[in-house]
CSV table of C-alpha atoms in Angstrom, one decimal:
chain,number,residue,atom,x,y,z
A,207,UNK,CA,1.9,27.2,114.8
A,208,UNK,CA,3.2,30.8,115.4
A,209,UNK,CA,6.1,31.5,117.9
A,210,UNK,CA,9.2,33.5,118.5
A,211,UNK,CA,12.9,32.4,118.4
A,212,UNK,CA,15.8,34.5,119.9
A,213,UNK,CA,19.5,34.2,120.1
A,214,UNK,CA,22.6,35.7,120.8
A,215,UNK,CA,22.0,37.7,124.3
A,216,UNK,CA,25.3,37.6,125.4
A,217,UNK,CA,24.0,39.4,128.9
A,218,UNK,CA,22.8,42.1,127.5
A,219,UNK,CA,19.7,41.8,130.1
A,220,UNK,CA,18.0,45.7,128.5
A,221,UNK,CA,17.8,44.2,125.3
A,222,UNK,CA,16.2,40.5,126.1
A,223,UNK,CA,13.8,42.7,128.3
A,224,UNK,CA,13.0,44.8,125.4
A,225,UNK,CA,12.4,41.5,123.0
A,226,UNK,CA,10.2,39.8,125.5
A,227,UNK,CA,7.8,42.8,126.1
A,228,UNK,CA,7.8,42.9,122.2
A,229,UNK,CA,7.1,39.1,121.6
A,230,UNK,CA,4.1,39.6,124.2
A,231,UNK,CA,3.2,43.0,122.5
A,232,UNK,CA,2.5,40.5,119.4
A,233,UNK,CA,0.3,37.9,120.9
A,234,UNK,CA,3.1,35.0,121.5
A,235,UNK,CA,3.3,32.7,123.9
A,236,UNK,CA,5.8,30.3,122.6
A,237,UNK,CA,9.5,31.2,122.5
A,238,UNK,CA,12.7,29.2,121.6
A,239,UNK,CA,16.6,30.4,122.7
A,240,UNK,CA,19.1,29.4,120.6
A,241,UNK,CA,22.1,30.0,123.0
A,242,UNK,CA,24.9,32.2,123.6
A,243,UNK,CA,22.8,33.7,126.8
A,244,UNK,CA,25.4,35.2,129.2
A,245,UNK,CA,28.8,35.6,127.9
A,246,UNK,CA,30.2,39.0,127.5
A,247,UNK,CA,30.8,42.2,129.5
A,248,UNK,CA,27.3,43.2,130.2
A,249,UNK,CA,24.8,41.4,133.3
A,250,UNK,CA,25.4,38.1,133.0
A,251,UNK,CA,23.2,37.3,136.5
A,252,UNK,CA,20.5,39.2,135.4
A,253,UNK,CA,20.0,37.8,132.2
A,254,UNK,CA,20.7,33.8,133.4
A,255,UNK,CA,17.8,34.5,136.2
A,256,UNK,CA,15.6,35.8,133.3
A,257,UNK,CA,16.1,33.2,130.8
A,258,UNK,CA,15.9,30.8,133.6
A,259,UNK,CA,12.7,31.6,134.7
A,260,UNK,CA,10.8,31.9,130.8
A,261,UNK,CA,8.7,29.4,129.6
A,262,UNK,CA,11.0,28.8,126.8
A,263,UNK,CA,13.0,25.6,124.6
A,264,UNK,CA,16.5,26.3,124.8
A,265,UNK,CA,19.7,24.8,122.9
A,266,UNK,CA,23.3,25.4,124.4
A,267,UNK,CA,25.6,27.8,122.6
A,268,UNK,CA,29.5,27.7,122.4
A,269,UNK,CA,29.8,30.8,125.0
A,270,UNK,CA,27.6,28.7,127.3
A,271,UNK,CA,29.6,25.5,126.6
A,272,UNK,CA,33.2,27.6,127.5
A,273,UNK,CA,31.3,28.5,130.7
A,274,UNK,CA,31.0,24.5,132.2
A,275,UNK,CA,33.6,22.7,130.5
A,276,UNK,CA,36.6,24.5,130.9
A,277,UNK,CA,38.6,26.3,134.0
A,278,UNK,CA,38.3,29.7,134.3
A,279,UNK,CA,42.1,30.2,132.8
A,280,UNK,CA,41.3,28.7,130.1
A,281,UNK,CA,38.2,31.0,129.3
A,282,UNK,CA,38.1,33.7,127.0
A,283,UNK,CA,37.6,37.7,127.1
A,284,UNK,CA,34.1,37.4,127.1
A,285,UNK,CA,33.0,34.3,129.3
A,286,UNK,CA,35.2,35.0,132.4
A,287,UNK,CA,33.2,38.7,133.4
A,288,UNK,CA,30.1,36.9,132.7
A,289,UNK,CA,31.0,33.5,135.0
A,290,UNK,CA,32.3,36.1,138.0
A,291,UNK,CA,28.7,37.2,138.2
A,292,UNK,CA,26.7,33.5,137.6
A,293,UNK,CA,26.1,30.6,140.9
A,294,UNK,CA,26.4,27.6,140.6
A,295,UNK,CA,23.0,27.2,140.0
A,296,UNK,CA,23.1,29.4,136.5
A,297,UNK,CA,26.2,26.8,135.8
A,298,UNK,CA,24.3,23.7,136.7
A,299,UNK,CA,21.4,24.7,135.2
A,300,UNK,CA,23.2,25.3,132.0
A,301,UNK,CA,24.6,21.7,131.7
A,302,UNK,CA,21.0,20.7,131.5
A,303,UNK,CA,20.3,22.1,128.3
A,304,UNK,CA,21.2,20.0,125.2
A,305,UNK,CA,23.1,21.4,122.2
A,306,UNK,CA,19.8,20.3,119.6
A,307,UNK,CA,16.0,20.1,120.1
A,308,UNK,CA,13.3,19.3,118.2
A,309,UNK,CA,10.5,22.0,118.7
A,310,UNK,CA,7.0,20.7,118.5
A,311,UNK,CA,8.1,17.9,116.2
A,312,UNK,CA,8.6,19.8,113.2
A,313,UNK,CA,11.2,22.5,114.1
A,314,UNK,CA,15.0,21.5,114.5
A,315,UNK,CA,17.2,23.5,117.0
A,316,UNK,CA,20.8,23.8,117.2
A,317,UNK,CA,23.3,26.9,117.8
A,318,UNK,CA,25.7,27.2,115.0
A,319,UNK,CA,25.4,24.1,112.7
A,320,UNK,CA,23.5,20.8,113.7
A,321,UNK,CA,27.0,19.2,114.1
A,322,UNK,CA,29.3,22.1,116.0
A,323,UNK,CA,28.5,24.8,117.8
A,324,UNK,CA,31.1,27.3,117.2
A,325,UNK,CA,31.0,26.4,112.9
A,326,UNK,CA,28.8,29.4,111.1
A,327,UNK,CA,26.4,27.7,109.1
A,328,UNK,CA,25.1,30.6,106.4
A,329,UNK,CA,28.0,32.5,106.1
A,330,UNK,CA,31.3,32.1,105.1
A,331,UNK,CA,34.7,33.8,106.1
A,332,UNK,CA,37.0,34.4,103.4
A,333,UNK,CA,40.9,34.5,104.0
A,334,UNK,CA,41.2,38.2,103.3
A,335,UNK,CA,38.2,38.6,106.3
A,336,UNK,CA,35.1,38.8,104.0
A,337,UNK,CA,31.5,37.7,105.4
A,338,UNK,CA,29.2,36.7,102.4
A,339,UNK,CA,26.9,34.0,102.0
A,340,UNK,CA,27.9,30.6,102.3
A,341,UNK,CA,26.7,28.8,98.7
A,342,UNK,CA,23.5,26.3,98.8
A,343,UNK,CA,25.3,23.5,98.8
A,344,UNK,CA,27.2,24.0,101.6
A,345,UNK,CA,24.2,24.8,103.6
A,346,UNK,CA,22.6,21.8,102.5
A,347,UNK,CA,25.1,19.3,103.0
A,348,UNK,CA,25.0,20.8,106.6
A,349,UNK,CA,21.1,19.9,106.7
A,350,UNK,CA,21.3,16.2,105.7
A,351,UNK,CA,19.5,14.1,107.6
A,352,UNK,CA,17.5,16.2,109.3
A,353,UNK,CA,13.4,16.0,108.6
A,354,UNK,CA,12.2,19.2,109.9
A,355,UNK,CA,10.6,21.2,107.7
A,356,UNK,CA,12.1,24.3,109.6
A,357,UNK,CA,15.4,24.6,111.3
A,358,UNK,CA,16.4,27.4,113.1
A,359,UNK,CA,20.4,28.7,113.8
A,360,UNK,CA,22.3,31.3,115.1
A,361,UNK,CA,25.7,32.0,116.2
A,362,UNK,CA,26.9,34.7,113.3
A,363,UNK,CA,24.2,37.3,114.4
A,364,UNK,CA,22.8,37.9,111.1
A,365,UNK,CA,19.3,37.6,110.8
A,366,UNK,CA,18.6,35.2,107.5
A,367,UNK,CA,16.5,32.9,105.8
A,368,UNK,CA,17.5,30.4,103.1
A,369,UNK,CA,14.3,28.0,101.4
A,370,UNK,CA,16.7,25.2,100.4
A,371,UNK,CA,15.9,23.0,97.3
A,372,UNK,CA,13.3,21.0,99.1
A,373,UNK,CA,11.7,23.2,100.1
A,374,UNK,CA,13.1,23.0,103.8
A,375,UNK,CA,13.9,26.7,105.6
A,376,UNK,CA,16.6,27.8,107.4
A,377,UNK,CA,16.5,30.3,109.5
A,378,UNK,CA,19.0,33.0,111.7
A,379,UNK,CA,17.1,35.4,113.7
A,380,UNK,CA,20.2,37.5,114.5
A,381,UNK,CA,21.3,38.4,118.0
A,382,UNK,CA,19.2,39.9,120.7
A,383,UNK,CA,22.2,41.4,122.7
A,384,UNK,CA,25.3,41.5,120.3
A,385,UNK,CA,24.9,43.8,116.9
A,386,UNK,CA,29.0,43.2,116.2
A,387,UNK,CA,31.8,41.2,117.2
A,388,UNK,CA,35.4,40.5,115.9
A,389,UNK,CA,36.4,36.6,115.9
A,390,UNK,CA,39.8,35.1,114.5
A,391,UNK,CA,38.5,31.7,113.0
A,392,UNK,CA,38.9,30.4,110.5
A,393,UNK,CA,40.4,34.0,109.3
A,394,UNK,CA,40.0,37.3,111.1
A,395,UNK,CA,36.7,39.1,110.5
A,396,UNK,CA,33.9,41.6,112.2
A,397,UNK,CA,30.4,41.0,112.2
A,398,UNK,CA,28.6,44.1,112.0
A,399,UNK,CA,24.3,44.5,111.7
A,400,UNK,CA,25.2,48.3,111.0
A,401,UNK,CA,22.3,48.9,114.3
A,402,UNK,CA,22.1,49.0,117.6
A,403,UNK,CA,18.4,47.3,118.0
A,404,UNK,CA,17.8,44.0,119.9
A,405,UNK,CA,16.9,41.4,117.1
A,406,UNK,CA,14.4,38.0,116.9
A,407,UNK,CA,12.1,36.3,114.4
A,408,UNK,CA,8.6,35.4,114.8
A,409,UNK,CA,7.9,32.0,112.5
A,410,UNK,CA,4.7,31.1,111.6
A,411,UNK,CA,3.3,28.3,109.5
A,412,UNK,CA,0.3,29.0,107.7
A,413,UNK,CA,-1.1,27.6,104.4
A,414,UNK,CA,1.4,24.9,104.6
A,415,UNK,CA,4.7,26.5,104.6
A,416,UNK,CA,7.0,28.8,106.9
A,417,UNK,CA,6.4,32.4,107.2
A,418,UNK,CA,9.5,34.3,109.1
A,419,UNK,CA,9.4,38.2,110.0
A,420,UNK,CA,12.1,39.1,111.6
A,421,UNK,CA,11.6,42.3,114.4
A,422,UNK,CA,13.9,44.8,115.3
A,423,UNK,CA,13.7,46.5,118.8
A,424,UNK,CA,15.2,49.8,119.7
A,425,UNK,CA,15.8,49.8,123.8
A,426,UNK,CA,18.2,51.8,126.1
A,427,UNK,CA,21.4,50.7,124.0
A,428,UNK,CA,23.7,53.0,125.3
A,429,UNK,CA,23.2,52.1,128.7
A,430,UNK,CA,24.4,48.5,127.8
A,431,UNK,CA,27.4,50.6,126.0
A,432,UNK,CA,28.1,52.3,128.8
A,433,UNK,CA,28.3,49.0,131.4
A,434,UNK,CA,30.6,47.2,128.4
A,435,UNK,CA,33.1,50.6,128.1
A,436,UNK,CA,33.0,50.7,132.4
A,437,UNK,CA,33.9,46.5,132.3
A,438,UNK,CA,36.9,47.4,129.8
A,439,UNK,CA,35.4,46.0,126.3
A,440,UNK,CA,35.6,49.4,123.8
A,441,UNK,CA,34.8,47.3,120.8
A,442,UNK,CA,31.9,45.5,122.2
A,443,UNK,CA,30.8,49.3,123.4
A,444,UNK,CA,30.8,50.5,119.8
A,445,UNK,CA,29.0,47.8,118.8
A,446,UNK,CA,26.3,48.2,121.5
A,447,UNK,CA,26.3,52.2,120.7
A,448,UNK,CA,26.1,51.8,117.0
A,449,UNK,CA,25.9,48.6,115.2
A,450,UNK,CA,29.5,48.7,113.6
A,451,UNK,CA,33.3,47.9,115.2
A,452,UNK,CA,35.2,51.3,115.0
């Protein structure tokens, strides 16, 4: 089994273009989207018809879940550009789509944790704003009762594996369209890959175990910079230029 997982668009439709040439470029025909696909100050239609229309195994994110279950007062910075640009058919279409999947019996989907989709799973914050590692046992308790002998994860951006103590592997391919964000829970902190290149993972198993390379994809970044700095988001226009929040 060899296929592709992405994450984290966030509209960025320049990036996700560049991905998906770059998955074909490698010979794969199988892809699975974590969530998070439209939110944010970029082309939210675009990327909804794209994602739409791929042969692909998709799990809701919490962006996608602000977009149908709450009214647009209540929505935040980043979901109410993107839900002026969608139909109701991108909004129907996303209450389809189930927050886990099982992939080909032996790969477990979910967005942020297998529980809650807006909890990050391999890092944790720390009150004075520090991102580091979350310890094994807190990943593991988080992967009870799941068989899978791969389960895959997003939400923070940062591409990671962890091989728990059974051997299991978790995996984060880090974002396709966002490279930073700030976030206030549970304590204020930025997320920052420290590059501006679209991000995925290709998985593999072979020899019975999982194999994960995880690809980095330079595209027209600072045209997505541009479109974020024109729609009023500076700190998502850094991010998009450079890979940091300044």
């Amino acid at each position: 089994m060899r296929f592709a997982a992405i994450a984290d668009v966030h509209g960025n439709y320049l990036a996700l273009e560049a991905v998906l040439a770059d998955i074909r470029s490698q010979g794969l025909g199988e892809i699975v989207n974590l969530g998070d696909m439209a939110s944010g100050p970029l082309d939210a239609r675009r990327t909804m018809d794209a994602l739409m229309a791929l042969d692909a195994v998709h799990v809701l994110g919490n962006h996608d879940r602000w977009l149908i279950d709450r009214p647009v007062e209540k929505m935040g910075s980043w979901e109410r550009p993107a839900y002026a640009q969608l139909d109701t058919r991108h909004l129907d279409w996303l209450r389809t789509v189930p927050s886990t999947q099982i992939f080909r019996d032996q790969v477990f989907l979910c967005h942020a944790t297998p529980a809650d989709d807006n909890v990050y799973w391999l890092e944790t914050v720390t009150p004075d704003g520090s991102v580091r590692m979350s310890s094994l046992e807190a990943i593991e308790k988080e992967a009870e009762g799941i068989s899978q002998s791969l389960i895959l994860c997003a939400h923070t951006h940062i591409a990671r594996a962890v091989r728990l103590g059974d051997g299991r592997l978790v995996v984060n391919p880090g974002s396709v369209g966002g490279p930073g964000f700030s976030y206030s829970v549970p304590f204020p902190h930025v997320i920052e890959a420290g590059t501006p290149d679209a991000r995925y993972a290709i998985l593999e198993f072979s020899d019975a175990s999982w194999r994960v390379t995880f690809r980095h994809v330079p595209y027209d970044h600072d045209a997505m910079a541009a479109l974020a700095r024109r729609n009023g988001d500076a700190e998502f226009a850094s991010a998009l230029s450079t890979g940091w929040i300044r």
